Short mmCIF file of C-alpha atoms in Angstrom, two decimals:
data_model
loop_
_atom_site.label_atom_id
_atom_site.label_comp_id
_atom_site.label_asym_id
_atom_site.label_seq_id
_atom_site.Cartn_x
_atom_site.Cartn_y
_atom_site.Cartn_z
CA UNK A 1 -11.82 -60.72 20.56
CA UNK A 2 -9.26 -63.56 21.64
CA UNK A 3 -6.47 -62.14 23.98
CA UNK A 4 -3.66 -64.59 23.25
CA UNK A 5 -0.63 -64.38 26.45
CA UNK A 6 2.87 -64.28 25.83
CA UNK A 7 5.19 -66.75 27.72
CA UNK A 8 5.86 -63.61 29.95
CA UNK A 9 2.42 -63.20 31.45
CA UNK A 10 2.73 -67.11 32.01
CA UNK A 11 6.05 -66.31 34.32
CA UNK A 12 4.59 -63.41 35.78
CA UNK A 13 1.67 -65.60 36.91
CA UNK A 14 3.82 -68.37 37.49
CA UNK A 15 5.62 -66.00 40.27
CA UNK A 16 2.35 -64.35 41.37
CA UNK A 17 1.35 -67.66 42.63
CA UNK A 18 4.73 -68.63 44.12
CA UNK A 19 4.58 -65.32 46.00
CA UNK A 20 1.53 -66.01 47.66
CA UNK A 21 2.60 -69.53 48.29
CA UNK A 22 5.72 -69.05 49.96
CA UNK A 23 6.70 -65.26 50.61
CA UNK A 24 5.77 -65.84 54.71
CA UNK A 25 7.97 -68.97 54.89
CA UNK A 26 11.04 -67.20 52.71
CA UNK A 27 10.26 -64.38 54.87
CA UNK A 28 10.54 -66.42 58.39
CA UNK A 29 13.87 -68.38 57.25
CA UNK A 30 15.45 -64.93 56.40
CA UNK A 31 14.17 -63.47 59.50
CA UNK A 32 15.98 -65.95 61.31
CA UNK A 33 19.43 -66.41 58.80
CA UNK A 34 19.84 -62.57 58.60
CA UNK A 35 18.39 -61.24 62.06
CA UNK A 36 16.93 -58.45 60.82
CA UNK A 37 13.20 -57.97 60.09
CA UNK A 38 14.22 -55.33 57.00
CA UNK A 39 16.94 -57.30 55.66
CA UNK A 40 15.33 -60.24 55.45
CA UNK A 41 12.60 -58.78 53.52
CA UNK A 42 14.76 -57.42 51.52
CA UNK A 43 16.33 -60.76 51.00
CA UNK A 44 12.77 -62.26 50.03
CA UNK A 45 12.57 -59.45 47.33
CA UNK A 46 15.97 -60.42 45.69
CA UNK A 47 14.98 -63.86 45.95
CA UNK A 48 11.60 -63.43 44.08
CA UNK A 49 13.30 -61.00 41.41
CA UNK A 50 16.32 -63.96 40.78
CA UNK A 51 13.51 -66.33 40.33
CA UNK A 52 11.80 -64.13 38.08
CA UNK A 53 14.82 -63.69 35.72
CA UNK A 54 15.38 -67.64 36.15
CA UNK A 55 12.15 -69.02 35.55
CA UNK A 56 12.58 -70.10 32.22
CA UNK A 57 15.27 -72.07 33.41
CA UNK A 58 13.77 -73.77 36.41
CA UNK A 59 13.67 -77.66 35.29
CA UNK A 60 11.24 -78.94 38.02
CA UNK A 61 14.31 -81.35 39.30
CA UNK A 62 13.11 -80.19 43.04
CA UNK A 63 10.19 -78.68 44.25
CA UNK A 64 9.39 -74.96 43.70
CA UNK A 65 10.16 -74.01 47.64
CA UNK A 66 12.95 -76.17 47.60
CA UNK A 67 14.44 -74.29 44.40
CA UNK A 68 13.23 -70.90 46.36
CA UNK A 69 14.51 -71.60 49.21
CA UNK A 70 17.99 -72.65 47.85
CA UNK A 71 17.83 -68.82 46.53
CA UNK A 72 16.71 -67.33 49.57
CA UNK A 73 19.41 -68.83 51.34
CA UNK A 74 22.44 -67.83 49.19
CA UNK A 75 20.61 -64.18 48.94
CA UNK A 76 21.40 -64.40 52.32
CA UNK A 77 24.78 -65.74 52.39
CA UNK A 78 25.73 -62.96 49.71
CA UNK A 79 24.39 -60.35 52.48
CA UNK A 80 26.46 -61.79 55.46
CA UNK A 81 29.39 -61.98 53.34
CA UNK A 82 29.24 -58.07 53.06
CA UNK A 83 31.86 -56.05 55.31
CA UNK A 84 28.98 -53.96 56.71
CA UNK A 85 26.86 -56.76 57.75
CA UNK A 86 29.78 -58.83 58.71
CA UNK A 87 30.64 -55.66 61.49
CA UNK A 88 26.83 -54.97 62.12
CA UNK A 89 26.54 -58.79 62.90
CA UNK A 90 28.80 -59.02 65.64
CA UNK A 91 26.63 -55.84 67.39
CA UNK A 92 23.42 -57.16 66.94
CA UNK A 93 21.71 -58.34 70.04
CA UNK A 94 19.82 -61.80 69.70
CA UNK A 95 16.67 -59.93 72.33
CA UNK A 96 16.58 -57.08 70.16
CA UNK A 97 15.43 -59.41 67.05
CA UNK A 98 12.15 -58.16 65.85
CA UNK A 99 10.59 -61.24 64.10
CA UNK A 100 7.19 -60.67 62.91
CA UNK A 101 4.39 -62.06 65.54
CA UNK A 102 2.69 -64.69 62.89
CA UNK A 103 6.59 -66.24 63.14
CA UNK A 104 7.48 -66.08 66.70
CA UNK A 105 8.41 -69.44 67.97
CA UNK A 106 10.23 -70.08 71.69
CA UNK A 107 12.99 -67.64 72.19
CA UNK A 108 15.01 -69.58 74.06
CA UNK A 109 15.18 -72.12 70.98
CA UNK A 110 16.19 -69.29 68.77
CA UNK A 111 18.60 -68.09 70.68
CA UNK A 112 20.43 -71.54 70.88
CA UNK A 113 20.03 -72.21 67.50
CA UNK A 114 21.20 -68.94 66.75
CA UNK A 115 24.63 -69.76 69.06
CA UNK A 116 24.98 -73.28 66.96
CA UNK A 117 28.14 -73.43 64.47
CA UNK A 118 26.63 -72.21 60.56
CA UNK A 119 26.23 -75.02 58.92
CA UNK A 120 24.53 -76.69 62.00
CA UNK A 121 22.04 -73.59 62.21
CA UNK A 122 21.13 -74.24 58.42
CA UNK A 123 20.24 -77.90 58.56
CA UNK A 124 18.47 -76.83 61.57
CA UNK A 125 16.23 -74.21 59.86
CA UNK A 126 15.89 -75.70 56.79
CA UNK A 127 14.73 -78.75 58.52
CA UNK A 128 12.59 -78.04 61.62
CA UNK A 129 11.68 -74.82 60.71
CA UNK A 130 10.96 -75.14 56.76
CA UNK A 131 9.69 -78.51 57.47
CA UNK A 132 12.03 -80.11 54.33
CA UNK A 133 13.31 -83.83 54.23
CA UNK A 134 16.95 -84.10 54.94
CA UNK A 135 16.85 -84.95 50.83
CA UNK A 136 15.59 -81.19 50.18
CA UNK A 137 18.18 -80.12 52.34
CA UNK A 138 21.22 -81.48 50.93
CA UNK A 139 19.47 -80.20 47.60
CA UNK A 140 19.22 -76.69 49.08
CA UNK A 141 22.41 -76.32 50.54
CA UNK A 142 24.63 -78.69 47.90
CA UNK A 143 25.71 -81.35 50.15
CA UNK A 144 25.13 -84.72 50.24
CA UNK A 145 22.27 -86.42 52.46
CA UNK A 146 24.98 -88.36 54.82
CA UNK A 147 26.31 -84.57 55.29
CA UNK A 148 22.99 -83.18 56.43
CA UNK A 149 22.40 -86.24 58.81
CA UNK A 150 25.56 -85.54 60.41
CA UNK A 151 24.83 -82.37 60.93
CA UNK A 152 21.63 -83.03 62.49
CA UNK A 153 23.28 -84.94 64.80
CA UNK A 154 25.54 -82.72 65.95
CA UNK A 155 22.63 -79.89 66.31
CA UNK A 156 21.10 -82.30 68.22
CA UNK A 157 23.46 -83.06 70.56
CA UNK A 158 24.85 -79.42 70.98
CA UNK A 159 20.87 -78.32 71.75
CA UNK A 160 20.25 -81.25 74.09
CA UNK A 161 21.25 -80.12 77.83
CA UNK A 162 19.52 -76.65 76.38
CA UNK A 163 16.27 -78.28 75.55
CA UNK A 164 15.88 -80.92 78.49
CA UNK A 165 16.78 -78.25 81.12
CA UNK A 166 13.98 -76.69 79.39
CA UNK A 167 11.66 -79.68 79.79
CA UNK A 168 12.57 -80.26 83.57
CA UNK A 169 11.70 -76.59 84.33
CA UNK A 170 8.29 -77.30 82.67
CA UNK A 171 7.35 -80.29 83.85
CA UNK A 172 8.05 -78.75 87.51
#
């Protein structure tokens, strides 16, 4: 007997593999965008079901995580755009941030990051944190690439008397 697949089982195993793939970084961005451990998977869910419904229409123009990530981050800008995240957002403490342990990095780096202007935080996370070119960047976020080297910049320079009083207390 020949079992002959549909073009849906081909999506469904086209997500299944993105899922495994990516889910942990989608998951850490969110974490970090939304500041909430349950939202953000939340947000990784609604990302993976707009794929889903989209995949047909994905055109290979940028990398799968790049065109997942571009989701993942408007999912995200859709649920801080809310009036009850919006009023939850200014009460949430940066401390009380439970990030999953696999995706811990240097709170003290979060929590400046987390202080910089948005669109400075996004290049930021997209960048370091994602590990994209500032090319997949611009792509993700709709700017151009002068755009997202300016903002780099200007993270830079806003993090910089942060991070080195950071280094001088280490190398002490």
């Amino acid at each position: 007997m020949n079992i002959v697949k549909g073009p849906d089982d081909y999506l469904e195993e086209k997500l299944n593999r993105m899922m495994q793939a990516y889910e942990k970084d989608l998951l850490r961005l969110c974490c970090v965008y939304l500041k909430d451990t349950a939202m953000a998977e939340d947000a990784v869910q609604e990302t993976f079901v707009k794929a889903y419904r989209n995949l047909k229409n994905f055109r290979g123009e940028s990398s799968e995580k790049t065109w997942l990530i571009r989701i993942a981050v408007n999912v995200c800008k859709d649920m801080l755009s809310t009036a009850w995240f919006r009023n939850l957002g200014r009460m949430v403490n940066l401390d009380d941030i439970k990030i999953p342990q696999e995706m811990e990095v240097k709170s003290e780096v979060v929590d400046e990051i987390m202080r910089l202007p948005k669109k400075l935080r996004e290049v930021v996370l997209l960048y370091y944190y994602e590990d994209m070119n500032q090319s997949e960047v611009a792509d993700v976020l709709g700017v151009s690439i002068a755009t997202v080297h300016r903002r780099l910049e200007k993270a830079r320079e806003a993090l910089r008397p942060q991070l080195e009083g950071g280094n001088r207390q280490n190398a002490r």
